[in-house]
PDB file of C-alpha atoms and ligand atoms in Angstrom:
ATOM      1  CA  MET K  13       0.000   0.000   0.000  1.00 44.00           C
ATOM      2  CA  ALA K  14       1.398   3.367  -0.954  1.00 47.00           C
ATOM      3  CA  ASN K  15       2.327   6.034   1.522  1.00 46.00           C
ATOM      4  CA  GLN K  16       3.101   9.685   1.025  1.00 49.00           C
ATOM      5  CA  GLY K  17       6.446  10.284   2.701  1.00 47.00           C
ATOM      6  CA  ILE K  18       8.334   7.652   4.666  1.00 42.00           C
ATOM      7  CA  ASP K  19       6.766   4.193   4.808  1.00 45.00           C
ATOM      8  CA  THR K  20       8.294   2.409   7.795  1.00 41.00           C
ATOM      9  CA  SER K  21       6.740  -0.930   6.787  1.00 48.00           C
ATOM     10  CA  SER K  22       9.018  -0.956   3.748  1.00 44.00           C
ATOM     11  CA  ALA K  23      11.980  -1.880   5.952  1.00 44.00           C
ATOM     12  CA  ARG K  24      10.421  -5.354   6.251  1.00 47.00           C
ATOM     13  CA  LYS K  25      10.952  -5.844   2.532  1.00 57.00           C
ATOM     14  CA  GLY K  26      14.698  -5.485   2.799  1.00 64.00           C
ATOM     15  CA  PRO K  27      17.472  -5.871   2.701  1.00 88.00           C
ATOM     16  CA  ILE K  28      17.710  -4.396  -0.751  1.00 97.00           C
ATOM     17  CA  THR K  29      20.979  -5.248  -2.510  1.00 97.00           C
ATOM     18  CA  HIS K  30      20.420  -3.847  -6.034  1.00 98.00           C
ATOM     19  CA  VAL K  31      18.737  -0.733  -7.431  1.00 98.00           C
ATOM     20  CA  ILE K  32      17.125  -0.080 -10.829  1.00 98.00           C
ATOM     21  CA  PHE K  33      16.386   3.472 -11.944  1.00 99.00           C
ATOM     22  CA  ASP K  34      13.793   4.572 -14.468  1.00 98.00           C
ATOM     23  CA  MET K  35      15.089   7.519 -16.506  1.00 98.00           C
ATOM     24  CA  ASP K  36      12.521   9.906 -18.047  1.00 98.00           C
ATOM     25  CA  GLY K  37      10.797  11.937 -15.357  1.00 98.00           C
ATOM     26  CA  LEU K  38      12.803  10.196 -12.615  1.00 98.00           C
ATOM     27  CA  LEU K  39      16.502  10.888 -13.259  1.00 98.00           C
ATOM     28  CA  LEU K  40      16.009  13.350 -16.131  1.00 98.00           C
ATOM     29  CA  ASP K  41      13.473  16.169 -16.390  1.00 98.00           C
ATOM     30  CA  THR K  42      12.378  15.027 -19.857  1.00 98.00           C
ATOM     31  CA  GLU K  43       8.665  14.329 -19.413  1.00 98.00           C
ATOM     32  CA  LYS K  44       8.034  18.062 -19.880  1.00 98.00           C
ATOM     33  CA  PHE K  45       9.297  17.804 -23.471  1.00 98.00           C
ATOM     34  CA  TYR K  46       6.778  15.094 -24.360  1.00 97.00           C
ATOM     35  CA  THR K  47       4.002  17.111 -22.686  1.00 97.00           C
ATOM     36  CA  GLU K  48       4.915  20.247 -24.644  1.00 97.00           C
ATOM     37  CA  VAL K  49       4.971  18.646 -28.092  1.00 97.00           C
ATOM     38  CA  GLN K  50       1.780  16.707 -27.422  1.00 97.00           C
ATOM     39  CA  GLU K  51       0.021  19.921 -26.365  1.00 97.00           C
ATOM     40  CA  ILE K  52       1.157  21.569 -29.605  1.00 96.00           C
ATOM     41  CA  ILE K  53       0.000  18.700 -31.823  1.00 96.00           C
ATOM     42  CA  LEU K  54      -3.360  18.315 -30.080  1.00 96.00           C
ATOM     43  CA  ALA K  55      -4.058  22.058 -30.217  1.00 96.00           C
ATOM     44  CA  ARG K  56      -4.253  21.655 -34.005  1.00 94.00           C
ATOM     45  CA  TYR K  57      -7.316  19.491 -33.444  1.00 96.00           C
ATOM     46  CA  ASN K  58      -8.758  21.987 -30.912  1.00 96.00           C
ATOM     47  CA  LYS K  59      -8.140  19.541 -28.095  1.00 96.00           C
ATOM     48  CA  ILE K  60      -6.378  19.911 -24.746  1.00 95.00           C
ATOM     49  CA  PHE K  61      -3.640  17.509 -23.624  1.00 95.00           C
ATOM     50  CA  ASP K  62      -4.307  16.800 -19.950  1.00 95.00           C
ATOM     51  CA  TRP K  63      -2.748  14.731 -17.170  1.00 96.00           C
ATOM     52  CA  SER K  64      -5.346  11.953 -17.379  1.00 97.00           C
ATOM     53  CA  LEU K  65      -4.027  11.217 -20.887  1.00 97.00           C
ATOM     54  CA  LYS K  66      -0.420  11.869 -19.857  1.00 98.00           C
ATOM     55  CA  ALA K  67      -0.799   9.238 -17.114  1.00 98.00           C
ATOM     56  CA  LYS K  68      -1.758   6.609 -19.704  1.00 97.00           C
ATOM     57  CA  MET K  69       1.192   7.407 -22.014  1.00 97.00           C
ATOM     58  CA  MET K  70       4.181   8.055 -19.783  1.00 96.00           C
ATOM     59  CA  GLY K  71       6.785   5.340 -19.296  1.00 94.00           C
ATOM     60  CA  LYS K  72       5.656   3.351 -22.328  1.00 94.00           C
ATOM     61  CA  LYS K  73       7.604   2.587 -25.492  1.00 91.00           C
ATOM     62  CA  ALA K  74       7.159   5.330 -28.111  1.00 93.00           C
ATOM     63  CA  ILE K  75       4.851   3.407 -30.456  1.00 94.00           C
ATOM     64  CA  GLU K  76       2.731   2.096 -27.581  1.00 94.00           C
ATOM     65  CA  ALA K  77       2.317   5.615 -26.162  1.00 96.00           C
ATOM     66  CA  ALA K  78       1.575   6.962 -29.657  1.00 97.00           C
ATOM     67  CA  ARG K  79      -1.287   4.501 -30.119  1.00 97.00           C
ATOM     68  CA  VAL K  80      -2.775   5.600 -26.788  1.00 97.00           C
ATOM     69  CA  PHE K  81      -2.461   9.240 -27.880  1.00 98.00           C
ATOM     70  CA  VAL K  82      -4.281   8.990 -31.220  1.00 98.00           C
ATOM     71  CA  GLU K  83      -6.923   6.554 -29.966  1.00 97.00           C
ATOM     72  CA  GLU K  84      -7.792   8.234 -26.644  1.00 97.00           C
ATOM     73  CA  THR K  85      -8.055  11.658 -28.281  1.00 97.00           C
ATOM     74  CA  GLY K  86     -10.202  10.358 -31.147  1.00 96.00           C
ATOM     75  CA  ILE K  87      -7.877  11.678 -33.872  1.00 97.00           C
ATOM     76  CA  SER K  88      -6.735   8.295 -35.242  1.00 96.00           C
ATOM     77  CA  ASP K  89      -8.690   8.828 -38.494  1.00 96.00           C
ATOM     78  CA  SER K  90      -6.668  12.001 -39.159  1.00 96.00           C
ATOM     79  CA  LEU K  91      -3.289  11.056 -37.662  1.00 97.00           C
ATOM     80  CA  THR K  92      -1.826   7.560 -37.343  1.00 98.00           C
ATOM     81  CA  ALA K  93       0.399   6.624 -34.429  1.00 98.00           C
ATOM     82  CA  GLU K  94       3.330   6.327 -36.831  1.00 97.00           C
ATOM     83  CA  ASP K  95       2.721   9.795 -38.345  1.00 97.00           C
ATOM     84  CA  PHE K  96       2.386  11.255 -34.843  1.00 97.00           C
ATOM     85  CA  LEU K  97       5.863   9.942 -34.011  1.00 97.00           C
ATOM     86  CA  VAL K  98       7.308  11.437 -37.194  1.00 96.00           C
ATOM     87  CA  GLU K  99       5.666  14.791 -36.502  1.00 95.00           C
ATOM     88  CA  ARG K 100       6.917  15.131 -32.933  1.00 96.00           C
ATOM     89  CA  GLU K 101      10.436  13.886 -33.753  1.00 96.00           C
ATOM     90  CA  GLU K 102      11.855  17.159 -35.059  1.00 94.00           C
ATOM     91  CA  MET K 103      10.689  19.065 -31.970  1.00 96.00           C
ATOM     92  CA  LEU K 104      11.944  16.409 -29.541  1.00 98.00           C
ATOM     93  CA  GLN K 105      15.373  16.191 -31.190  1.00 97.00           C
ATOM     94  CA  LYS K 106      15.937  19.881 -30.462  1.00 97.00           C
ATOM     95  CA  MET K 107      14.752  19.560 -26.847  1.00 98.00           C
ATOM     96  CA  PHE K 108      16.435  16.348 -25.663  1.00 98.00           C
ATOM     97  CA  PRO K 109      20.056  17.640 -25.652  1.00 98.00           C
ATOM     98  CA  THR K 110      18.973  20.300 -23.111  1.00 98.00           C
ATOM     99  CA  SER K 111      17.775  17.667 -20.581  1.00 98.00           C
ATOM    100  CA  ASP K 112      18.405  18.520 -16.936  1.00 98.00           C
ATOM    101  CA  LEU K 113      18.790  16.148 -13.999  1.00 98.00           C
ATOM    102  CA  MET K 114      15.922  15.816 -11.539  1.00 98.00           C
ATOM    103  CA  PRO K 115      16.651  17.089  -7.998  1.00 98.00           C
ATOM    104  CA  GLY K 116      18.475  14.504  -5.907  1.00 98.00           C
ATOM    105  CA  ALA K 117      19.379  12.222  -8.836  1.00 98.00           C
ATOM    106  CA  SER K 118      23.097  12.965  -8.822  1.00 98.00           C
ATOM    107  CA  ARG K 119      23.402  12.716  -5.024  1.00 98.00           C
ATOM    108  CA  LEU K 120      21.613   9.355  -4.859  1.00 98.00           C
ATOM    109  CA  ILE K 121      23.468   7.774  -7.790  1.00 98.00           C
ATOM    110  CA  HIS K 122      26.870   8.864  -6.459  1.00 98.00           C
ATOM    111  CA  HIS K 123      25.957   7.685  -2.939  1.00 98.00           C
ATOM    112  CA  LEU K 124      24.904   4.206  -4.036  1.00 98.00           C
ATOM    113  CA  HIS K 125      27.873   3.833  -6.378  1.00 98.00           C
ATOM    114  CA  GLU K 126      30.376   4.954  -3.723  1.00 98.00           C
ATOM    115  CA  ASN K 127      28.874   2.411  -1.318  1.00 98.00           C
ATOM    116  CA  GLY K 128      29.186  -0.460  -3.793  1.00 98.00           C
ATOM    117  CA  ILE K 129      25.460  -0.946  -4.420  1.00 98.00           C
ATOM    118  CA  PRO K 130      24.999  -2.254  -7.983  1.00 98.00           C
ATOM    119  CA  ILE K 131      22.816   0.188  -9.925  1.00 98.00           C
ATOM    120  CA  CYS K 132      21.401   0.236 -13.438  1.00 98.00           C
ATOM    121  CA  VAL K 133      18.858   2.026 -15.646  1.00 98.00           C
ATOM    122  CA  ALA K 134      15.749   0.523 -17.267  1.00 98.00           C
ATOM    123  CA  THR K 135      14.170   3.054 -19.619  1.00 98.00           C
ATOM    124  CA  GLY K 136      11.420   2.671 -22.185  1.00 96.00           C
ATOM    125  CA  THR K 137      13.170   5.209 -24.393  1.00 96.00           C
ATOM    126  CA  HIS K 138      15.036   3.876 -27.448  1.00 96.00           C
ATOM    127  CA  THR K 139      18.777   4.188 -28.013  1.00 97.00           C
ATOM    128  CA  ARG K 140      18.752   7.184 -30.373  1.00 96.00           C
ATOM    129  CA  HIS K 141      16.714   9.289 -27.940  1.00 97.00           C
ATOM    130  CA  PHE K 142      18.664   7.957 -24.951  1.00 98.00           C
ATOM    131  CA  ASP K 143      21.893   9.237 -26.510  1.00 98.00           C
ATOM    132  CA  LEU K 144      20.430  12.724 -27.061  1.00 98.00           C
ATOM    133  CA  LYS K 145      18.962  12.961 -23.561  1.00 98.00           C
ATOM    134  CA  THR K 146      22.114  11.824 -21.747  1.00 98.00           C
ATOM    135  CA  GLN K 147      24.785  13.627 -23.769  1.00 97.00           C
ATOM    136  CA  ARG K 148      25.308  16.241 -21.002  1.00 97.00           C
ATOM    137  CA  HIS K 149      25.266  13.575 -18.258  1.00 98.00           C
ATOM    138  CA  SER K 150      27.678  10.913 -19.458  1.00 97.00           C
ATOM    139  CA  GLU K 151      29.730  10.958 -16.215  1.00 97.00           C
ATOM    140  CA  LEU K 152      26.660  10.141 -14.112  1.00 98.00           C
ATOM    141  CA  PHE K 153      25.359   7.425 -16.439  1.00 98.00           C
ATOM    142  CA  SER K 154      28.830   5.858 -16.595  1.00 98.00           C
ATOM    143  CA  LEU K 155      28.318   4.862 -12.937  1.00 98.00           C
ATOM    144  CA  MET K 156      25.545   2.455 -13.991  1.00 98.00           C
ATOM    145  CA  HIS K 157      26.509  -1.231 -14.181  1.00 98.00           C
ATOM    146  CA  HIS K 158      24.317  -1.506 -17.274  1.00 98.00           C
ATOM    147  CA  ILE K 159      21.513   0.267 -19.106  1.00 98.00           C
ATOM    148  CA  VAL K 160      18.484  -1.426 -20.676  1.00 98.00           C
ATOM    149  CA  ARG K 161      16.600   0.612 -23.290  1.00 97.00           C
ATOM    150  CA  GLY K 162      13.178   0.161 -24.846  1.00 96.00           C
ATOM    151  CA  ASP K 163      14.592  -1.141 -28.149  1.00 95.00           C
ATOM    152  CA  ASP K 164      16.538  -3.916 -26.417  1.00 97.00           C
ATOM    153  CA  PRO K 165      15.709  -7.308 -28.036  1.00 97.00           C
ATOM    154  CA  GLU K 166      14.817  -8.770 -24.614  1.00 97.00           C
ATOM    155  CA  VAL K 167      12.171  -6.089 -24.055  1.00 96.00           C
ATOM    156  CA  LYS K 168       9.363  -7.665 -26.066  1.00 95.00           C
ATOM    157  CA  GLN K 169       6.684  -5.492 -24.490  1.00 95.00           C
ATOM    158  CA  GLY K 170       7.023  -2.086 -22.847  1.00 95.00           C
ATOM    159  CA  LYS K 171       5.970  -1.169 -19.314  1.00 96.00           C
ATOM    160  CA  PRO K 172       3.649  -2.280 -17.608  1.00 97.00           C
ATOM    161  CA  SER K 173       5.058  -5.614 -18.838  1.00 97.00           C
ATOM    162  CA  PRO K 174       7.833  -6.751 -16.443  1.00 98.00           C
ATOM    163  CA  ASP K 175      10.155  -7.509 -19.424  1.00 98.00           C
ATOM    164  CA  ILE K 176      12.489  -4.542 -18.985  1.00 98.00           C
ATOM    165  CA  PHE K 177      12.962  -4.971 -15.242  1.00 98.00           C
ATOM    166  CA  LEU K 178      13.535  -8.720 -15.553  1.00 98.00           C
ATOM    167  CA  ALA K 179      16.120  -8.091 -18.289  1.00 98.00           C
ATOM    168  CA  ALA K 180      17.780  -5.500 -16.036  1.00 98.00           C
ATOM    169  CA  ALA K 181      17.851  -7.955 -13.084  1.00 98.00           C
ATOM    170  CA  ASN K 182      19.491 -10.635 -15.248  1.00 97.00           C
ATOM    171  CA  ARG K 183      22.390  -8.405 -16.270  1.00 98.00           C
ATOM    172  CA  PHE K 184      23.833  -7.644 -12.854  1.00 98.00           C
ATOM    173  CA  GLU K 185      27.136  -9.318 -11.923  1.00 95.00           C
ATOM    174  CA  GLY K 186      26.607 -12.990 -11.223  1.00 90.00           C
ATOM    175  CA  GLY K 187      23.406 -13.275 -13.240  1.00 87.00           C
ATOM    176  CA  SER K 188      19.802 -13.056 -12.162  1.00 89.00           C
ATOM    177  CA  VAL K 189      19.142 -11.243  -8.887  1.00 95.00           C
ATOM    178  CA  ASP K 190      16.189 -12.215  -6.672  1.00 95.00           C
ATOM    179  CA  PRO K 191      13.510  -9.574  -7.476  1.00 96.00           C
ATOM    180  CA  GLN K 192      12.760  -9.263  -3.762  1.00 95.00           C
ATOM    181  CA  ARG K 193      16.228  -7.793  -3.289  1.00 96.00           C
ATOM    182  CA  ILE K 194      15.725  -5.144  -5.968  1.00 98.00           C
ATOM    183  CA  LEU K 195      14.395  -1.639  -5.416  1.00 98.00           C
ATOM    184  CA  VAL K 196      13.028   0.230  -8.444  1.00 98.00           C
ATOM    185  CA  PHE K 197      12.620   4.007  -8.676  1.00 98.00           C
ATOM    186  CA  GLU K 198       9.822   5.099 -11.012  1.00 98.00           C
ATOM    187  CA  ASP K 199       7.700   8.145 -11.847  1.00 98.00           C
ATOM    188  CA  ALA K 200       5.100   6.606 -14.184  1.00 98.00           C
ATOM    189  CA  PRO K 201       2.027   4.472 -13.408  1.00 98.00           C
ATOM    190  CA  SER K 202       3.024   1.977 -16.139  1.00 97.00           C
ATOM    191  CA  GLY K 203       6.527   1.745 -14.682  1.00 98.00           C
ATOM    192  CA  VAL K 204       5.336   1.150 -11.120  1.00 98.00           C
ATOM    193  CA  LEU K 205       3.076  -1.639 -12.401  1.00 98.00           C
ATOM    194  CA  ALA K 206       5.938  -3.150 -14.426  1.00 98.00           C
ATOM    195  CA  ALA K 207       8.172  -3.290 -11.361  1.00 98.00           C
ATOM    196  CA  LYS K 208       5.430  -4.879  -9.242  1.00 98.00           C
ATOM    197  CA  ASN K 209       4.736  -7.352 -12.080  1.00 98.00           C
ATOM    198  CA  ALA K 210       8.433  -8.267 -11.870  1.00 98.00           C
ATOM    199  CA  GLY K 211       8.084  -8.929  -8.115  1.00 97.00           C
ATOM    200  CA  MET K 212      10.216  -5.930  -7.081  1.00 97.00           C
ATOM    201  CA  SER K 213       9.719  -3.131  -4.541  1.00 97.00           C
ATOM    202  CA  VAL K 214       9.019   0.337  -5.918  1.00 98.00           C
ATOM    203  CA  VAL K 215       9.587   3.864  -4.738  1.00 98.00           C
ATOM    204  CA  MET K 216       7.398   6.166  -6.815  1.00 98.00           C
ATOM    205  CA  VAL K 217       8.397   9.806  -7.320  1.00 98.00           C
ATOM    206  CA  PRO K 218       5.411  11.125  -9.263  1.00 98.00           C
ATOM    207  CA  ASP K 219       4.809  14.527 -10.787  1.00 98.00           C
ATOM    208  CA  ALA K 220       2.519  16.484  -8.447  1.00 97.00           C
ATOM    209  CA  ARG K 221      -0.057  16.765 -11.259  1.00 97.00           C
ATOM    210  CA  LEU K 222      -0.533  13.002 -11.526  1.00 97.00           C
ATOM    211  CA  ASP K 223      -3.795  11.806  -9.956  1.00 97.00           C
ATOM    212  CA  SER K 224      -3.077  10.254  -6.547  1.00 97.00           C
ATOM    213  CA  GLN K 225      -5.092   7.131  -7.475  1.00 97.00           C
ATOM    214  CA  TYR K 226      -1.893   6.031  -9.276  1.00 97.00           C
ATOM    215  CA  HIS K 227       0.085   6.080  -6.012  1.00 97.00           C
ATOM    216  CA  GLN K 228      -1.679   3.062  -4.587  1.00 96.00           C
ATOM    217  CA  VAL K 229       0.451   0.345  -6.209  1.00 96.00           C
ATOM    218  CA  ALA K 230       3.809   1.746  -5.072  1.00 98.00           C
ATOM    219  CA  ASP K 231       5.501   0.679  -1.828  1.00 97.00           C
ATOM    220  CA  GLN K 232       6.600   4.211  -1.045  1.00 97.00           C
ATOM    221  CA  VAL K 233       5.719   7.572  -2.606  1.00 98.00           C
ATOM    222  CA  LEU K 234       8.055  10.555  -2.379  1.00 98.00           C
ATOM    223  CA  ASN K 235       7.774  14.139  -3.571  1.00 98.00           C
ATOM    224  CA  SER K 236      11.416  14.126  -4.657  1.00 98.00           C
ATOM    225  CA  LEU K 237      14.494  11.894  -4.748  1.00 98.00           C
ATOM    226  CA  LEU K 238      15.868  14.360  -2.172  1.00 98.00           C
ATOM    227  CA  ASP K 239      13.403  12.860   0.319  1.00 97.00           C
ATOM    228  CA  PHE K 240      14.672   9.286  -0.092  1.00 97.00           C
ATOM    229  CA  SER K 241      16.143   7.705   3.028  1.00 96.00           C
ATOM    230  CA  PRO K 242      18.318   4.700   2.025  1.00 96.00           C
ATOM    231  CA  ALA K 243      18.251   3.266   5.551  1.00 93.00           C
ATOM    232  CA  ASP K 244      14.477   2.653   5.214  1.00 93.00           C
ATOM    233  CA  TRP K 245      15.385  -0.083   2.742  1.00 95.00           C
ATOM    234  CA  GLY K 246      18.464  -1.474   4.470  1.00 94.00           C
ATOM    235  CA  LEU K 247      20.773   0.552   2.227  1.00 96.00           C
ATOM    236  CA  PRO K 248      23.758   2.581   3.532  1.00 96.00           C
ATOM    237  CA  PRO K 249      22.522   5.918   4.930  1.00 96.00           C
ATOM    238  CA  PHE K 250      23.685   9.270   3.639  1.00 95.00           C
ATOM    239  CA  GLU K 251      26.622  10.473   5.714  1.00 87.00           C
ATOM    240  CA  ASN K 252      24.959  13.809   6.315  1.00 71.00           C
ATOM    241  CA  ALA K 253      21.241  13.074   6.059  1.00 57.00           C
ATOM    242  CA  SER K 254      20.341  16.692   6.777  1.00 52.00           C
ATOM    243  CA  THR K 255      22.209  17.924   3.700  1.00 52.00           C
ATOM    244  CA  LYS K 256      20.044  17.830   0.595  1.00 53.00           C
ATOM    245  CA  LEU K 257      22.269  18.605  -2.331  1.00 57.00           C
ATOM    246  CA  ASP K 258      21.354  18.092  -5.979  1.00 57.00           C
TER     247      ASP K 258
HETATM  248  O1  LIG U  19      10.283   6.732 -18.146  1.00 86.67           O
HETATM  249  P1  LIG U  19      11.178   5.972 -19.062  1.00 86.67           P
HETATM  250  O2  LIG U  19      12.635   6.283 -18.839  1.00 86.67           O
HETATM  251  O3  LIG U  19      10.890   4.499 -19.069  1.00 86.67           O
HETATM  252  O4  LIG U  19      10.909   6.508 -20.565  1.00 86.67           O
HETATM  253  C1  LIG U  19       9.697   6.294 -21.195  1.00 86.67           C
HETATM  254  C2  LIG U  19       9.439   7.281 -22.337  1.00 86.67           C
HETATM  255  O5  LIG U  19      10.578   7.528 -23.075  1.00 86.67           O
HETATM  256  C3  LIG U  19       8.884   8.589 -21.838  1.00 86.67           C
HETATM  257  O6  LIG U  19       7.672   8.469 -21.171  1.00 86.67           O
HETATM  258 MG1  LIG U  20       9.734   7.539 -16.313  1.00 86.67          MG
END
């Protein structure tokens, strides 16, 4: 059951030995780019892009999210999912290289890495977009043991399928890690479901505009990565827990 803020019951799920990070909207402030281009495209059809639709798209593979977009908005007769992807591509390609880190992402990644906790990324985004989004953050992403992207051959279906998290678990040193020992960080409803479908624990860090009904599946819900307390999950605590640096 989800909790806003610290969930003390989560300590019973530990100890956590491995951590998987989502990327868009969790480590990188990139969800705003998708929102902006989708607002622009939908305005052409005199429609408003809102957070109930955003909630159904975020975290998914591009083509899966595109199908949701054209079908849910009722524009599929005028714009196919494939054409939607082509249309938004030019705008996204200009935006992605400007991607910023989310608050607390750098501190948490460095902390876990320095303490020898194996960490990786599991993102629905495909390799070409991944490269654009991370080009200013290569040092931080180099700390990941591995990175699984949406176009990976083992990821047959996007989130909420567990495929991507199971593939990520299999690639840690020594092979498959018990899902019960893995903590996933996610921002999207589809991603939280995918992690639970993989049998893992999930800390959700949702956008404040996301309906709180989507919090229920997560084991812990935080306003920001800055609020994460590693010791709640049996992970090494921050040396100075009162210092919240980016
Ligand atoms: O949230 P991610 O990192 O799985 O990315 C998914 C899409 O690229 C954006 O919603
Ligand atoms: Mg995400």
